[in-house]
Each structure stands twice: as C-alpha cells, then as structure tokens.
PDB file of C-alpha atoms in Angstrom:
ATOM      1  CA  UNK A 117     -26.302  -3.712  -3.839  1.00  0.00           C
ATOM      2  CA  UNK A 118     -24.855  -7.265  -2.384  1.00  0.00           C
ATOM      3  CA  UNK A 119     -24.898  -8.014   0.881  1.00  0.00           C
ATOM      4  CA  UNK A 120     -21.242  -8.293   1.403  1.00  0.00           C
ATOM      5  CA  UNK A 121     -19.587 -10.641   3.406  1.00  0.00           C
ATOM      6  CA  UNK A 122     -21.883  -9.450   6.814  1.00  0.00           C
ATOM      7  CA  UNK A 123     -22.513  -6.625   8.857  1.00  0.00           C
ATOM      8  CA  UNK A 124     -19.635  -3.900   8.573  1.00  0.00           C
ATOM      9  CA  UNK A 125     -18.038  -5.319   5.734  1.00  0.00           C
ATOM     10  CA  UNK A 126     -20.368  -4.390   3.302  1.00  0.00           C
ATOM     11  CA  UNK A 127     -17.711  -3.369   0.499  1.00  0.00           C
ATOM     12  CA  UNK A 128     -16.602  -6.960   0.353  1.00  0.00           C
ATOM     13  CA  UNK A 129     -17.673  -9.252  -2.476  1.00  0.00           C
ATOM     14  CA  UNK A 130     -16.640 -13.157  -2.717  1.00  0.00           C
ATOM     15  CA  UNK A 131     -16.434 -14.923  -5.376  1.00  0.00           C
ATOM     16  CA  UNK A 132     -14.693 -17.748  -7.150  1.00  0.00           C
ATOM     17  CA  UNK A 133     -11.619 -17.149 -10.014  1.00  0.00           C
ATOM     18  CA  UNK A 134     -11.069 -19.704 -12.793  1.00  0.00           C
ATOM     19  CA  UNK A 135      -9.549 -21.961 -10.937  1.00  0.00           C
ATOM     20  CA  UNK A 136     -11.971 -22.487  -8.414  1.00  0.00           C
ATOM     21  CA  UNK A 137     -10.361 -20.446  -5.678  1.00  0.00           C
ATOM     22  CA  UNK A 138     -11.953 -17.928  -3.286  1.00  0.00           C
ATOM     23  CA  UNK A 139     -11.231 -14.501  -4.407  1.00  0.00           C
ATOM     24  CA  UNK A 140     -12.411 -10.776  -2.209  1.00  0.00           C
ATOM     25  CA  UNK A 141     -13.427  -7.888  -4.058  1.00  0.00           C
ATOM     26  CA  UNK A 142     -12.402  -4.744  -1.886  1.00  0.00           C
ATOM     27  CA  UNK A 143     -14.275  -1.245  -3.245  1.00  0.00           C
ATOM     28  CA  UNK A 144     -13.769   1.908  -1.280  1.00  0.00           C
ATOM     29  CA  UNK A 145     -13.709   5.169  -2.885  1.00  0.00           C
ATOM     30  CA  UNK A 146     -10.323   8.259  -2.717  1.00  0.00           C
ATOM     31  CA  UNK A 147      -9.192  11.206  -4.134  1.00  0.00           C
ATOM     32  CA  UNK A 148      -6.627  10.884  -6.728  1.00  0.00           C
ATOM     33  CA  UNK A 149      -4.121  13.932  -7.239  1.00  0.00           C
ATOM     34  CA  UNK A 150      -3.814  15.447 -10.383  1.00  0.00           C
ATOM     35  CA  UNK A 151      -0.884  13.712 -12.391  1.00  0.00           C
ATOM     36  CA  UNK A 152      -2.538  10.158 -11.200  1.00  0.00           C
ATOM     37  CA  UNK A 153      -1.673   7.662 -14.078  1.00  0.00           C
ATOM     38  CA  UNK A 154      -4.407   5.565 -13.264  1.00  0.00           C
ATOM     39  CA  UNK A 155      -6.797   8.995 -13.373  1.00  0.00           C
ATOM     40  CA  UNK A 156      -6.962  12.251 -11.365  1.00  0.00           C
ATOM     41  CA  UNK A 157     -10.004  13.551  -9.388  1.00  0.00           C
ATOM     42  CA  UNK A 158     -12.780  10.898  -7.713  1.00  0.00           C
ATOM     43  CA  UNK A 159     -12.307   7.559  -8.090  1.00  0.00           C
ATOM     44  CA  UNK A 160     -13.715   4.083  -7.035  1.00  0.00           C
ATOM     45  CA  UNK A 161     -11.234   1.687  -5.697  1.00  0.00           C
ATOM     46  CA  UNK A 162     -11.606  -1.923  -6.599  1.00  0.00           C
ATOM     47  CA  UNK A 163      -9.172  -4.580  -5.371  1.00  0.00           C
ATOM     48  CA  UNK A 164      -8.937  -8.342  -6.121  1.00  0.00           C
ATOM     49  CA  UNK A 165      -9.986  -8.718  -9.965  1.00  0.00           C
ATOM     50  CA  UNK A 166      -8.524 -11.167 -12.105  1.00  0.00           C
ATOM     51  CA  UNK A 167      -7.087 -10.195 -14.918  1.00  0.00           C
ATOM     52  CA  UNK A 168      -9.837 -11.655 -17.023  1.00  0.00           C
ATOM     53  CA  UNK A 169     -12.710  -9.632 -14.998  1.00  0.00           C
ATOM     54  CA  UNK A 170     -10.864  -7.002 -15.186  1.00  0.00           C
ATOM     55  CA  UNK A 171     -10.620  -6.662 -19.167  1.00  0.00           C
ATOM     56  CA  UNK A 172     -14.640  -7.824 -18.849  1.00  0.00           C
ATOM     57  CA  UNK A 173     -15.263  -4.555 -16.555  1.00  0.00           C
ATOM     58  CA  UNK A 174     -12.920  -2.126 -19.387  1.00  0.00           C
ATOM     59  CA  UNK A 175     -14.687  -3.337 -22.471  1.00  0.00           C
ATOM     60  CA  UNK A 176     -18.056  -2.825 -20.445  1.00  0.00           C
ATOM     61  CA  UNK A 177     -17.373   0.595 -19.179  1.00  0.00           C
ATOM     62  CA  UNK A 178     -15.229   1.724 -21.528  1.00  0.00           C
ATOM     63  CA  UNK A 179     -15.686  -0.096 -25.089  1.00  0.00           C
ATOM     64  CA  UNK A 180     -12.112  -1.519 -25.252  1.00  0.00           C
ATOM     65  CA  UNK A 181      -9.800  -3.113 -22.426  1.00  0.00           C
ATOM     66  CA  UNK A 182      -7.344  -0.845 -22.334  1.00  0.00           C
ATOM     67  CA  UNK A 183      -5.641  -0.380 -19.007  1.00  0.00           C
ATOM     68  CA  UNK A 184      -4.519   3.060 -18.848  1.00  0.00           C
ATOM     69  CA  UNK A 185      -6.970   4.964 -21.025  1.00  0.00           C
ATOM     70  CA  UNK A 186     -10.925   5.395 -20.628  1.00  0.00           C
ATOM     71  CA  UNK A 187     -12.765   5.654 -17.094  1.00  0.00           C
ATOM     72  CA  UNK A 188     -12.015   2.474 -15.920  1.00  0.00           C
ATOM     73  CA  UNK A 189      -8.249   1.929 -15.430  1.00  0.00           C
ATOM     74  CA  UNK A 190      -5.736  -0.517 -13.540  1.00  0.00           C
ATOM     75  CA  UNK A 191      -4.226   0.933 -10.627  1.00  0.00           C
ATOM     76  CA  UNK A 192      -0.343   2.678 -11.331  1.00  0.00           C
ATOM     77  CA  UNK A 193       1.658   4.494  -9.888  1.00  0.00           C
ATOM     78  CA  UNK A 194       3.872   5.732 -11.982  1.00  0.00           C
ATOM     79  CA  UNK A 195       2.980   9.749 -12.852  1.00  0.00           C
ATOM     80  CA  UNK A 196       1.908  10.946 -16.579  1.00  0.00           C
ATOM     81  CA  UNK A 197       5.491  11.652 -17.434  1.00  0.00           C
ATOM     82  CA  UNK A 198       6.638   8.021 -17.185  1.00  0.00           C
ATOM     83  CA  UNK A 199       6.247   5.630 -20.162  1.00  0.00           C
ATOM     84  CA  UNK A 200       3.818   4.579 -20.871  1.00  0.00           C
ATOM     85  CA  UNK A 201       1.905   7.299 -19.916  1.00  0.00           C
ATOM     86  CA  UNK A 202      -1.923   7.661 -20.056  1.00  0.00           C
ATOM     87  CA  UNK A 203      -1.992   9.507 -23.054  1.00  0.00           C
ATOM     88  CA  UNK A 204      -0.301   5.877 -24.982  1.00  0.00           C
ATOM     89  CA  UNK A 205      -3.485   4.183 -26.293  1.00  0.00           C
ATOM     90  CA  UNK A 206      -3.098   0.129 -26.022  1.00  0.00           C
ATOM     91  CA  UNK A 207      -1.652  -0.584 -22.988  1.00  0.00           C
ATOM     92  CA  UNK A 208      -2.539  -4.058 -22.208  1.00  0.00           C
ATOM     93  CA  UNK A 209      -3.664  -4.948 -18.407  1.00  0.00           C
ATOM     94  CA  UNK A 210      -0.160  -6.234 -16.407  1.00  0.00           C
ATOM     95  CA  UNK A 211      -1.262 -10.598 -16.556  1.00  0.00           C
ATOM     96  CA  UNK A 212      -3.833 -12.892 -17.208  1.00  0.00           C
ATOM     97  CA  UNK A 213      -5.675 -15.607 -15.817  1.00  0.00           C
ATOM     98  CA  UNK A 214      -2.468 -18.194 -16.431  1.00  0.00           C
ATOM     99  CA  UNK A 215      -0.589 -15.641 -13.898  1.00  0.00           C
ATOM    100  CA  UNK A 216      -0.567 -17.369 -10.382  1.00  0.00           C
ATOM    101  CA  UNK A 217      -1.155 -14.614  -7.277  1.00  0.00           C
ATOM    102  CA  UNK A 218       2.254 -15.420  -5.583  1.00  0.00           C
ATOM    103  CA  UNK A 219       4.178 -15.118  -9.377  1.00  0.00           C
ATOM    104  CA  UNK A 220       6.748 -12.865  -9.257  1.00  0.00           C
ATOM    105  CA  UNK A 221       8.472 -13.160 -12.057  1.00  0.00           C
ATOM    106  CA  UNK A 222       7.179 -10.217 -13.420  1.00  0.00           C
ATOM    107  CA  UNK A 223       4.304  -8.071 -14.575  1.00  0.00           C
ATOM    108  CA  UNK A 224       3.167 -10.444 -17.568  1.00  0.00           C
ATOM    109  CA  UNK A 225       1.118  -9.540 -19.935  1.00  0.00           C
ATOM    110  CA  UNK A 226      -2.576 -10.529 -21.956  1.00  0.00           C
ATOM    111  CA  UNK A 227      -0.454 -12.429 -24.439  1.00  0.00           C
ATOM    112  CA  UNK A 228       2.015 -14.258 -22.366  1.00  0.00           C
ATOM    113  CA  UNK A 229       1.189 -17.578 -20.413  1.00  0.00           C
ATOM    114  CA  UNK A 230       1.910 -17.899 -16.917  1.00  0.00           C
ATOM    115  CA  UNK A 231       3.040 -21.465 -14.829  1.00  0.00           C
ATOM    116  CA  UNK A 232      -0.380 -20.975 -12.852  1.00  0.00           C
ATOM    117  CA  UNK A 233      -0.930 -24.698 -11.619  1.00  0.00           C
ATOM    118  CA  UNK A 234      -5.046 -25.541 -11.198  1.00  0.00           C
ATOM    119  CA  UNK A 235      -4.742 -25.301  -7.434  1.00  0.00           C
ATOM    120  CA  UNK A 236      -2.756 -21.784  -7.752  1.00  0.00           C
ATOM    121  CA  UNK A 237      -5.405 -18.550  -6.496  1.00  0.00           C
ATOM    122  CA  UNK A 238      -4.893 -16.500 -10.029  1.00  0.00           C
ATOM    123  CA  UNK A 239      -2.992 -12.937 -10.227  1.00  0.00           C
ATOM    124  CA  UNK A 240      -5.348 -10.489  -8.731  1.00  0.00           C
ATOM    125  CA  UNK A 241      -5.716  -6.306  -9.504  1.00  0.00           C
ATOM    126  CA  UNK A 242      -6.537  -3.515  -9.035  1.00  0.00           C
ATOM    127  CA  UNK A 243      -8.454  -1.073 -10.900  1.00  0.00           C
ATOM    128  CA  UNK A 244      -9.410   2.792 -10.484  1.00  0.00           C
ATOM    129  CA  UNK A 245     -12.925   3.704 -12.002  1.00  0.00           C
ATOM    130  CA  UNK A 246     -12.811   7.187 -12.319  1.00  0.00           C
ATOM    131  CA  UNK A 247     -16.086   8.908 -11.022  1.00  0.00           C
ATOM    132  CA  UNK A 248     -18.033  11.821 -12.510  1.00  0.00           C
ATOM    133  CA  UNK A 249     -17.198  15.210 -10.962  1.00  0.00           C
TER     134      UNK A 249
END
C-alpha cells in the first residue's frame, strides 16, 4: 500500500491529471442497498479519478469501460428502474479529460470535447468497485 498523504490520512493518494494539476484520490469502503445502480452489497469507494483513469481502471478490472456494468462502476444514483439502468450494456463514463472540474454545462460524454483550458484541474469521479461477498 502507499503511504498516503501522512499519518491518519492514509486513504489519500496525490497525484497529477493531464494537465498538470494536483488531483486526491479518496477510497473508503460502504454498504450499498440493494437497488444501487452503481452495484448493491460491499463496495470500495473511490473519489477524484479523471475520466481517463477511470476508463483505465474499467478495462483493467472489468475487460471493457463500461460505466454501469461489470465490478467496477461510476458512482449513480439513480435506482435500477431509471434509464439507463444497469442492466443497459454501453453506457459510456459521464466526461473526459477535455471536461474542466468546475464545467457545468452538463454531464458530457467520452465522445464530446469539453472547453477545459491547460490551467483548468480536469472533471473528476467517482467510481464504486464492487467487493466480493
């Protein structure tokens, strides 16, 4: 395991986005309830992935970068019965790196470019890695 960023803050990660910008990885671990989009049961917590890390983890964990199938999916919190649900194969992950952090002009998507300017922190995530039972 890392360090972390020092003592007691040992689920903190730092590290630097595409731009060049400082960006914390959060992990801490809760109990989804049953009906969780982004995956019911145990599951690991990870906030402050770029949208391009964030594909990177899917296709590792998963074999494809989809964002609301597999083990390793981005945080929603809409319920099963909304569209798209989890049971949709190919939903794409909300941005990408061209998506600046304080955009709000909308969710984005992989395909669409974003007015992130080099000095912008890029569009961060988070994902839910579901854990065995």
């Amino acid at each position: 395991m890392p360090p972390g960023r020092g003592e007691g803050k040992e689920d903190r990660y730092l590290y630097t986005d595409t731009n060049g910008n400082a960006a914390e990885i959060v992990v801490c671990f809760q109990w989804n309830p049953p009906g969780t989009i982004s995956g019911a049961g145990n599951v690991m917590v990870i906030r402050g992935l770029t949208p391009d890390l964030a594909r990177f983890l899917d296709q590792m964990i998963d074999g494809k970068p989809d964002a609301l199938e597999g083990r390793f999916r981005q945080q929603d919190n809409r319920q099963n019965t909304a569209e798209p649900s989890s049971q949709q194969p190919g939903h794409e992950w909300e941005a990408n790196n061209t998506f600046a952090n304080s955009q709000v002009t909308g969710p984005g998507s992989q395909t669409q470019t974003g007015q992130n300017k080099d000095e912008d922190q890029v569009k961060l995530l988070t994902a839910h890695w579901i854990m065995d039972q």
